[in-house]
CSV table of C-alpha atoms in Angstrom, one decimal:
chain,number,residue,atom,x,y,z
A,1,UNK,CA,-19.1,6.6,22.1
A,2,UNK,CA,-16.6,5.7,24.9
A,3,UNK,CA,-13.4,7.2,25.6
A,4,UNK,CA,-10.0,5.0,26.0
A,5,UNK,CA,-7.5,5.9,28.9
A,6,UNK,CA,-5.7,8.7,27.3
A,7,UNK,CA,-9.1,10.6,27.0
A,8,UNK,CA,-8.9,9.5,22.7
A,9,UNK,CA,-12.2,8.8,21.5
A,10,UNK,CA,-12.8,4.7,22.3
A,11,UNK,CA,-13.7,2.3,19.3
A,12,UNK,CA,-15.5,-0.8,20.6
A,13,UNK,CA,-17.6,-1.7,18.0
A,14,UNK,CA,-17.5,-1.4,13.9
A,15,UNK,CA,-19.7,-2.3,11.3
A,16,UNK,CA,-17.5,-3.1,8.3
A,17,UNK,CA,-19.5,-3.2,4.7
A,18,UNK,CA,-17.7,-4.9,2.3
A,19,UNK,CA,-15.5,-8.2,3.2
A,20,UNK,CA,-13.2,-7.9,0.5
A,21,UNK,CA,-9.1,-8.1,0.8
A,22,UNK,CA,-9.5,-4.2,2.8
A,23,UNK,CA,-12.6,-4.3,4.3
A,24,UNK,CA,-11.6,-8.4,6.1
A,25,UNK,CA,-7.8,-6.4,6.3
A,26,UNK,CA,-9.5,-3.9,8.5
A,27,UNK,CA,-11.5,-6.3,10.2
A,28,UNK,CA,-9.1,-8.5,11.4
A,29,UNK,CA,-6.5,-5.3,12.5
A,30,UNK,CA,-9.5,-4.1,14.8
A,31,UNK,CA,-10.3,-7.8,15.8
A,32,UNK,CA,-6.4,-8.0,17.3
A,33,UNK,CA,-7.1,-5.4,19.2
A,34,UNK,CA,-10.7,-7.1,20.6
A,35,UNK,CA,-12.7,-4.6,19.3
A,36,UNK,CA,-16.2,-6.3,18.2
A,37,UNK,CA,-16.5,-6.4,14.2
A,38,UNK,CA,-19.6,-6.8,12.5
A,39,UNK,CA,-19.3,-7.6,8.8
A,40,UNK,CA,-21.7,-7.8,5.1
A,41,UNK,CA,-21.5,-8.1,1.8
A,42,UNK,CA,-23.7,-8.8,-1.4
A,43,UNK,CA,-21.8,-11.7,-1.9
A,44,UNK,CA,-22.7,-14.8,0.7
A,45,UNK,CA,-19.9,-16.9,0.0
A,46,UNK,CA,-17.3,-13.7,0.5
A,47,UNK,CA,-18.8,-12.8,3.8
A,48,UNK,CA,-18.6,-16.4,4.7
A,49,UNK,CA,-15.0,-16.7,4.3
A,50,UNK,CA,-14.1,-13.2,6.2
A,51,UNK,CA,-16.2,-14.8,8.6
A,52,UNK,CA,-14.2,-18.3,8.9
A,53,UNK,CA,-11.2,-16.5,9.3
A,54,UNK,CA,-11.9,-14.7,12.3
A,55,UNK,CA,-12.6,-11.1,11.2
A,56,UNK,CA,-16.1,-11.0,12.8
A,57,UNK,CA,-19.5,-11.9,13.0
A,58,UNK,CA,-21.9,-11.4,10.1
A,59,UNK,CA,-24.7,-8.9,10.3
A,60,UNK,CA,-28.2,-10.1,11.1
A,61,UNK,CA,-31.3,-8.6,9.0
A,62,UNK,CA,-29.2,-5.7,7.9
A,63,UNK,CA,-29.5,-3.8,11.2
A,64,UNK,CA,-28.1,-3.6,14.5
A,65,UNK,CA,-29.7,-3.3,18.1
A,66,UNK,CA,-27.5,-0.5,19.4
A,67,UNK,CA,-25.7,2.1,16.1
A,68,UNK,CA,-21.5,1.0,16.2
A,69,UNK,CA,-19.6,3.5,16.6
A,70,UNK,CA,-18.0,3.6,13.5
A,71,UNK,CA,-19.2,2.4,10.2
A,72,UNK,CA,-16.7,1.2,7.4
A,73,UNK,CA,-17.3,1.3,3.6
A,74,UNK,CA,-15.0,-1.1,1.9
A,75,UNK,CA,-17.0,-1.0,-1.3
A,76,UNK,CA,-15.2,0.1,-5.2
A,77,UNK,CA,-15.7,3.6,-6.0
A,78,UNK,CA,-19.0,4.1,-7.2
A,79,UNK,CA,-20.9,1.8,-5.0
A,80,UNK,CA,-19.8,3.7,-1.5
A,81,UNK,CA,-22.4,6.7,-2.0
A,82,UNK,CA,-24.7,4.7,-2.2
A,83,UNK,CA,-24.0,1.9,0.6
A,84,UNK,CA,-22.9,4.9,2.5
A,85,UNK,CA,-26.6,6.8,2.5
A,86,UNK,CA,-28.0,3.2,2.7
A,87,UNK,CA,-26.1,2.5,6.3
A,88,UNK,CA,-27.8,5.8,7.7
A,89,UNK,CA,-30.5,5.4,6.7
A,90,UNK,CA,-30.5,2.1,8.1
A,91,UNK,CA,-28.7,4.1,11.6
A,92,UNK,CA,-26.0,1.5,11.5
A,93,UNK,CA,-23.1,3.7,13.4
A,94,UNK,CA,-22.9,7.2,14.8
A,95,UNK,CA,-19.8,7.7,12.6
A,96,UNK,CA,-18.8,6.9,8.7
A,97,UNK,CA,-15.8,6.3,6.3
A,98,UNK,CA,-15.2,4.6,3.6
A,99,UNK,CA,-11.8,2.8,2.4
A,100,UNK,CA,-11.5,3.6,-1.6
A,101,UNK,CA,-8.3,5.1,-3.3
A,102,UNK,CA,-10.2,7.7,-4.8
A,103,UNK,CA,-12.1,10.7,-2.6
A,104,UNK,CA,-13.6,13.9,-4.6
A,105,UNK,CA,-16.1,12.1,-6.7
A,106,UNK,CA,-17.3,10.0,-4.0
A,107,UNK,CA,-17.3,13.0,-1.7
A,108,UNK,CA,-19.5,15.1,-4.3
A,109,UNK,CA,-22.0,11.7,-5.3
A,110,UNK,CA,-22.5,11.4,-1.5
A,111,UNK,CA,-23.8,15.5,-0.8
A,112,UNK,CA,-26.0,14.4,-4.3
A,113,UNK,CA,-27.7,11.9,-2.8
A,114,UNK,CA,-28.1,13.9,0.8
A,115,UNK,CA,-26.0,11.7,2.9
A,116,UNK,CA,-25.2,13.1,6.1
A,117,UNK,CA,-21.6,14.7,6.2
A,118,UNK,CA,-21.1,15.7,9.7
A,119,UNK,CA,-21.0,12.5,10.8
A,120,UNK,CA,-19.0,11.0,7.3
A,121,UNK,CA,-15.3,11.0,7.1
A,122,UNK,CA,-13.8,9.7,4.0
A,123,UNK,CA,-11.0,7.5,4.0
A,124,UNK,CA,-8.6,5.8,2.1
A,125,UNK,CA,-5.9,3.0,3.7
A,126,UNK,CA,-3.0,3.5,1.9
A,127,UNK,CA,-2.0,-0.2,1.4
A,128,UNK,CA,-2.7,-3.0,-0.5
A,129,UNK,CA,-1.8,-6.3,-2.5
A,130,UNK,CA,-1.8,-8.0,-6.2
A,131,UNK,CA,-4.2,-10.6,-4.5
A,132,UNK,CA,-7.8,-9.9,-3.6
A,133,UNK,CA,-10.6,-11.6,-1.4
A,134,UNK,CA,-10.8,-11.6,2.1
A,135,UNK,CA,-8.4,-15.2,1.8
A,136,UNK,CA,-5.3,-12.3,1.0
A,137,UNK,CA,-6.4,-10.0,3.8
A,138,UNK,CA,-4.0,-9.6,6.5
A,139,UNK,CA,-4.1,-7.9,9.9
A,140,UNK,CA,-0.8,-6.1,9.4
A,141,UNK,CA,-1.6,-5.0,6.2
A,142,UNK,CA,-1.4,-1.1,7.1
A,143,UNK,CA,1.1,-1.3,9.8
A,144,UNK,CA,3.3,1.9,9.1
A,145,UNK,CA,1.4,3.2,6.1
A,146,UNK,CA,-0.5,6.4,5.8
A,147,UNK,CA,-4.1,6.1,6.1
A,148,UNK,CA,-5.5,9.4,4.3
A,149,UNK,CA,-8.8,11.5,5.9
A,150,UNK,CA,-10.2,13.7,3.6
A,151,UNK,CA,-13.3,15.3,6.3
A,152,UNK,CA,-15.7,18.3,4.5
A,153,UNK,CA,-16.3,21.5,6.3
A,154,UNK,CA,-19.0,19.8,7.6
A,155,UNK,CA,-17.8,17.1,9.9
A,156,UNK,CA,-18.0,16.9,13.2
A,157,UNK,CA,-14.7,16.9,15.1
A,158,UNK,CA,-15.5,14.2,17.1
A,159,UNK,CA,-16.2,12.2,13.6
A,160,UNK,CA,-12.5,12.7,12.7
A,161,UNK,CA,-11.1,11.5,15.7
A,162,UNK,CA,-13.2,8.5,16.0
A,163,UNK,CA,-11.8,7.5,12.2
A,164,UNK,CA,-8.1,8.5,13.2
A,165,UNK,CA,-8.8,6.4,16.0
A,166,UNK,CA,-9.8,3.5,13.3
A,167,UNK,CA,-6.4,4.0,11.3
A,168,UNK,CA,-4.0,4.1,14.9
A,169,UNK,CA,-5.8,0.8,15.5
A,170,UNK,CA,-4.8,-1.1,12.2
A,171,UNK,CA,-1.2,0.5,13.3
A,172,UNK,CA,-1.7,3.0,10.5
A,173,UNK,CA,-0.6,6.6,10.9
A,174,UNK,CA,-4.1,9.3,10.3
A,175,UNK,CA,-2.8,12.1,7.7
A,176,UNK,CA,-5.6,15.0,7.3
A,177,UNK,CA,-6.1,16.1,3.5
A,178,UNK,CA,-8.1,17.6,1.0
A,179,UNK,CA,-10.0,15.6,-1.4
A,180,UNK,CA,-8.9,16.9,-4.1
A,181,UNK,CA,-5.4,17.2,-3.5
A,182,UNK,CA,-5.7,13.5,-2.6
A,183,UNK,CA,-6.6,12.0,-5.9
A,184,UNK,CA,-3.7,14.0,-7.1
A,185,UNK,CA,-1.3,12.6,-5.1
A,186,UNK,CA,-2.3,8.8,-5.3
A,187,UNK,CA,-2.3,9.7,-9.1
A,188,UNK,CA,1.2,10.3,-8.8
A,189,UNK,CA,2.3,7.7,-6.2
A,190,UNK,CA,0.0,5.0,-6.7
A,191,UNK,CA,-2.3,5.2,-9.7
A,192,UNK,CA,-0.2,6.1,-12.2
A,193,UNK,CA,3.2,3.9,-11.4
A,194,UNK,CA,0.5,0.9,-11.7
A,195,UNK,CA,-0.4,1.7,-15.1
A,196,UNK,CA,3.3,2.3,-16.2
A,197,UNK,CA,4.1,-1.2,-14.7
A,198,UNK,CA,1.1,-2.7,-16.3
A,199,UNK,CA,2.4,-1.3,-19.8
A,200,UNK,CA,5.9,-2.2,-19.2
A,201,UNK,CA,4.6,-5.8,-18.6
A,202,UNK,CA,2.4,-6.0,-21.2
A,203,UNK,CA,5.5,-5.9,-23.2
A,204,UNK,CA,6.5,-9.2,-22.0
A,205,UNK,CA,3.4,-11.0,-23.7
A,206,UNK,CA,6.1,-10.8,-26.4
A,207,UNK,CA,9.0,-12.2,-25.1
A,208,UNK,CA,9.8,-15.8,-25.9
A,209,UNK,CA,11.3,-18.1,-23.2
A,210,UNK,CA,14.7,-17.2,-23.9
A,211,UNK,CA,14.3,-13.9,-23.2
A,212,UNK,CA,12.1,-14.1,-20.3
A,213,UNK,CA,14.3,-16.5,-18.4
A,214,UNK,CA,16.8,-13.9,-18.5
A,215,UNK,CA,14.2,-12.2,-16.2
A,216,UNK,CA,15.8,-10.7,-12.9
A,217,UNK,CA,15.1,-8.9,-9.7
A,218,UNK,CA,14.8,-5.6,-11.5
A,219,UNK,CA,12.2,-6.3,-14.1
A,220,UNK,CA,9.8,-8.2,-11.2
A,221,UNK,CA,10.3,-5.1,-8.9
A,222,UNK,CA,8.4,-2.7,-12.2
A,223,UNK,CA,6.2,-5.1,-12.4
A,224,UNK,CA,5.2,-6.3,-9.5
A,225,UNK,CA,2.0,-4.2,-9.1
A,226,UNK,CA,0.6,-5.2,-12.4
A,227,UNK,CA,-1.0,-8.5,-10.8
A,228,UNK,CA,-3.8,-6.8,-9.8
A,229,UNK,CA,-6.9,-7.4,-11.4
A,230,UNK,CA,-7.7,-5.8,-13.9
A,231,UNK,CA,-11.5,-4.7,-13.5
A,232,UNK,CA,-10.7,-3.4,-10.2
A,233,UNK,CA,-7.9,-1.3,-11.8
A,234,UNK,CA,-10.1,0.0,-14.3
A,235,UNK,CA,-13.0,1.3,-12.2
A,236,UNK,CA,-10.3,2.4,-9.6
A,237,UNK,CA,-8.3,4.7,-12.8
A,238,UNK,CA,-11.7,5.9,-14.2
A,239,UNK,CA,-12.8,7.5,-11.3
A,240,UNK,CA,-9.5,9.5,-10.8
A,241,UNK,CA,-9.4,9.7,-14.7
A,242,UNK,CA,-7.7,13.4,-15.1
A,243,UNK,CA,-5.2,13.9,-12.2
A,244,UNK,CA,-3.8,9.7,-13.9
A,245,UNK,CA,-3.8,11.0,-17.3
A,246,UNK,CA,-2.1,13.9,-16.5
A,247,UNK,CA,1.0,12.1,-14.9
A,248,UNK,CA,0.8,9.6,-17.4
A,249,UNK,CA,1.6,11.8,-20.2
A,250,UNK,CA,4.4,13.5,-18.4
A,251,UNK,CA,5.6,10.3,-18.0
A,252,UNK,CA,5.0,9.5,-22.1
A,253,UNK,CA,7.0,13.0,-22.6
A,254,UNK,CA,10.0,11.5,-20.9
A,255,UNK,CA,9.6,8.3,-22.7
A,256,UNK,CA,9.5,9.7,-25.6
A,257,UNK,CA,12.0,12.4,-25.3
A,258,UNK,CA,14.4,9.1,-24.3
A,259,UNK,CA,13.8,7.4,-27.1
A,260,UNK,CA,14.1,9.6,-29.3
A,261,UNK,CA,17.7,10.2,-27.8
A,262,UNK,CA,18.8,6.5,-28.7
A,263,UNK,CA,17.6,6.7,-32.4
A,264,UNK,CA,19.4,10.0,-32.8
A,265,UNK,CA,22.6,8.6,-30.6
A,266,UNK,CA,23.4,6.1,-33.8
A,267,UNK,CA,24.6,9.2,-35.5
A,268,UNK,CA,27.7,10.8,-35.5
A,269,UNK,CA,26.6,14.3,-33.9
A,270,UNK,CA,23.5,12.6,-31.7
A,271,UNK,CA,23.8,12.9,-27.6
A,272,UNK,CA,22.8,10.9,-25.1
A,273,UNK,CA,22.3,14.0,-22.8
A,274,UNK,CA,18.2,13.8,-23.0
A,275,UNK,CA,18.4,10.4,-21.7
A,276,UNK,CA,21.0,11.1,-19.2
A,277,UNK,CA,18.6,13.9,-17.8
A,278,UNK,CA,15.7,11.3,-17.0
A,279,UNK,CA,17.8,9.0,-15.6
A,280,UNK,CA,19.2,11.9,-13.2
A,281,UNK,CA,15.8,13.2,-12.6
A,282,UNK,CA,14.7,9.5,-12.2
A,283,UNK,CA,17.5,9.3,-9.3
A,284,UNK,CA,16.6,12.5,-7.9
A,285,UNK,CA,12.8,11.8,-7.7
A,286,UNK,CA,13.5,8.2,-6.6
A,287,UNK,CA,15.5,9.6,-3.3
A,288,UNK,CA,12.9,12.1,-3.0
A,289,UNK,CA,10.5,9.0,-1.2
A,290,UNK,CA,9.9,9.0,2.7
A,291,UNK,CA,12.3,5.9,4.0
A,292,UNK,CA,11.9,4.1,7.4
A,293,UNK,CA,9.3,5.8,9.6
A,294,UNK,CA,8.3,7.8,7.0
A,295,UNK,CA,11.8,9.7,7.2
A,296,UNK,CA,11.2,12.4,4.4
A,297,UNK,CA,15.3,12.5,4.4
A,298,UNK,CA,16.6,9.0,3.8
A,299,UNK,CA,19.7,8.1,5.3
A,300,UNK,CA,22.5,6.0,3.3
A,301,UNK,CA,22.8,2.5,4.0
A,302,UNK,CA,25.5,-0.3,3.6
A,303,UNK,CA,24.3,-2.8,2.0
A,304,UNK,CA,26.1,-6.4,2.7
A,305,UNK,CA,25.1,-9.6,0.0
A,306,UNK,CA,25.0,-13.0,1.6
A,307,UNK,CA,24.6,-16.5,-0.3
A,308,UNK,CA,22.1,-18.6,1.8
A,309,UNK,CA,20.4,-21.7,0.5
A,310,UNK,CA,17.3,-22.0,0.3
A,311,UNK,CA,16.3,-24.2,3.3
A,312,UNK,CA,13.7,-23.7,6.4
A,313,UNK,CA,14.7,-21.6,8.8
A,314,UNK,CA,17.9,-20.2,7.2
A,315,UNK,CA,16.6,-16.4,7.2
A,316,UNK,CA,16.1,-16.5,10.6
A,317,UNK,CA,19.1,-18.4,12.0
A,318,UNK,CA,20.2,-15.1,9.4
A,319,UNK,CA,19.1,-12.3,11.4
A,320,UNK,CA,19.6,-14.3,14.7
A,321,UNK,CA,23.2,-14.0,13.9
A,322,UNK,CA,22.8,-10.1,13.2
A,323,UNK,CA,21.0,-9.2,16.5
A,324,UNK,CA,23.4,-11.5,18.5
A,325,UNK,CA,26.4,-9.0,16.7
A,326,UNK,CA,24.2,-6.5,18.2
A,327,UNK,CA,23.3,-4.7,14.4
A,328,UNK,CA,20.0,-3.3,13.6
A,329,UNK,CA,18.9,-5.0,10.1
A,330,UNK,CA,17.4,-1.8,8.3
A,331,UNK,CA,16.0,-3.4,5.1
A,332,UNK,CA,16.5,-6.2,3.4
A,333,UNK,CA,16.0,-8.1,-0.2
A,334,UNK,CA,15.8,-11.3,-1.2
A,335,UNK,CA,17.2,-12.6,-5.1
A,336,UNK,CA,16.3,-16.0,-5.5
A,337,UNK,CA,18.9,-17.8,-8.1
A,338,UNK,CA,16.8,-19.6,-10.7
A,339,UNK,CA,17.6,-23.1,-11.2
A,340,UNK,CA,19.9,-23.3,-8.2
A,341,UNK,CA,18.8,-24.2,-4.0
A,342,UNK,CA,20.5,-20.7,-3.1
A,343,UNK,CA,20.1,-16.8,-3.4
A,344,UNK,CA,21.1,-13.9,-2.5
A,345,UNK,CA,19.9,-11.9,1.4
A,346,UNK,CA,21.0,-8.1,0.6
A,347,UNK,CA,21.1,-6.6,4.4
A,348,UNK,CA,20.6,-2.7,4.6
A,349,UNK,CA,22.5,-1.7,7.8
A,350,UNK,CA,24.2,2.0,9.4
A,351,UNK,CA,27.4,2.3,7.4
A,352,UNK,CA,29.0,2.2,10.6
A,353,UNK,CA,27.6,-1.3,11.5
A,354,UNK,CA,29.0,-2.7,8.6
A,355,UNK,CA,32.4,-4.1,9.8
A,356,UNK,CA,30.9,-5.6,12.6
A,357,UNK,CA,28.0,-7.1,10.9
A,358,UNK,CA,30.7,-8.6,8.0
A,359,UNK,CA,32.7,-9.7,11.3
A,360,UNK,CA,30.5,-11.7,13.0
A,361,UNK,CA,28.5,-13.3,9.9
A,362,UNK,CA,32.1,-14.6,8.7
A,363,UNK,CA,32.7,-15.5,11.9
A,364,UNK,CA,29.8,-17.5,12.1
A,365,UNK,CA,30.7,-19.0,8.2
A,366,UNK,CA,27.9,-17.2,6.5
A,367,UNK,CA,29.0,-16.4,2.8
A,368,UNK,CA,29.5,-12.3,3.3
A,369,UNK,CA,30.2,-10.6,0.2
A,370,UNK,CA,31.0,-6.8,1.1
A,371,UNK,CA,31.7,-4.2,-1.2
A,372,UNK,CA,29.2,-5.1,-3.8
């Protein structure tokens, strides 16, 4: 394995094993960065496509003249043991990882079945979408996220960094854990919040048309994770099974301890006081997230609405007009207005930018609507 410039373990060829939307992901982050990516996968017309879109070139006869130097396993759950000890056996890299969102069961199938772990890193690329197939992978796809490496007493240093090198390509940032503790946490941050979305959308099977066009920005933010399939969700929730349904019945608990709140609020000497305590913990937790740059403290934005209409090229004649006023955009939100050519572009600036940023965009005759 070469070395790059700052002395950092080089990465100049992968074998990626599994074309899907985080195995092509990967492939086409590495690809940016010219590194030479091999690809498979059982299914022909899958590997095919990654293929098409420039993520790599297929493998040939399931081997390799010269072992890559890193190996990825973008297969579900329970197939990577066994693709994993497969790709050894077959001396397809000198290093291995694998890119599911679950890590101690795979760890423990993979010492069952004798595959070696000094050279094996598990790995899990914290980032994703509601789409799948390599057609919804995207090369930026893990640009700022965590990228979690859960290595065994057994592996080699040198296996580490080569892997840590893999995440700082896809512009991901390398965070050492153990396995266990990192089912628990995606159980809390990840696996869990998608099964409360998907049961706060499955509640809108029942909604007639009336109600649903009522629909705003609020109810597509829950849900917005509950597009993803569903068999995918299932094998990914069964293999973390405990650490989910632990969360999820805290979670019941405070469902339940706020309902019953509102059926005892219609009489006389009921209080509101349980519910008022979830939404306050609700707040407090909610703050408690890392913000820009993975800032564990979150600093306090102003945040200026403006009216746009929905035309080509307004958004960017948008934040033109912002960096010509010299004001960092921090975040920003779009609310589209349904039935009407306009919405809403909710900028998240410094509070102290906020004048000038109202300034200029009414200067410029943008519809600026401070103080909201």
């Amino acid at each position: 394995m070469s070395t790059d410039h700052g002395g950092q373990p080089g990465v100049e060829r992968v074998v990626v094993l599994g074309a899907g939307l985080i195995g092509t992901s990967i492939a086409l982050a590495l690809r940016s960065h010219e590194v030479d990516v091999v690809l498979s996968d059982p299914d022909p017309a899958t590997l095919r496509m990654a293929v098409d879109l420039g993520a790599g070139r297929p493998l040939q006869d399931g081997a390799l003249p010269v072992p890559a130097d890193v190996a990825v396993v973008a297969a579900p759950p329970g197939a990577v043991p066994e693709v994993l000890r497969q790709a050894q056996d077959r001396g397809l890299a000198q290093v291995y990882t694998d890119a599911a969102s679950v890590k101690a069961g795979i760890v423990a199938d993979a010492e069952r079945l004798g595959c070696d772990m000094a050279t094996y890193v598990p790995g899990h690329p914290m980032g994703g979408r509601e789409k799948n197939g390599p057609g919804a992978a995207r090369s930026d796809l893990f640009l700022g996220r965590s990228w979690a490496l859960c290595p065994t007493g057994k592996a080699d240093p040198s296996a580490i960094a080569a892997v840590s090198r893999i995440a700082r390509l896809c512009g991901a940032d390398p965070r050492v854990l153990d396995a266990s503790l990192h089912d628990r946490a995606v159980a809390l941050v990840s696996h869990a919040p998608h099964m409360a979305a998907s049961a706060v959308a499955a509640q809108l099977t029942g909604g007639d048309e009336s109600a649903l066009a009522l629909a705003g920005q609020g109810v597509r933010d829950v849900t917005r994770v509950a597009g993803g399939d569903p068999g995918m969700w299932t094998t990914i929730l069964s293999h973390n099974a405990a650490p989910v349904a632990r969360v999820l019945r805290a979670i019941a608990e405070d469902l339940a301890v706020t309902a019953r709140s509102l059926e005892e609020a219609q009489d006389p000497d009921g209080s509101l006081e349980p519910l008022r305590e979830v939404l306050e913990r609700g707040r407090t937790g909610q703050g408690h997230l890392p913000g820009k740059h993975g800032a564990v403290q979150r600093p306090s934005y102003a945040v200026l609405p403006v009216v746009v209409s929905d035309e080509p090229g307004v958004l960017g004649h948008l934040f033109a007009a912002a960096g010509e006023a010299g004001v960092n955009i921090e975040d920003v939100r779009i609310e589209h207005t349904p039935g009407l050519p306009m919405g809403t572009v909710s900028l998240s600036v410094l509070p102290e930018a906020e004048d000038t940023l109202v300034h200029a965009l009414s200067e410029a005759g943008w519809s600026v609507h401070p103080g909201r």
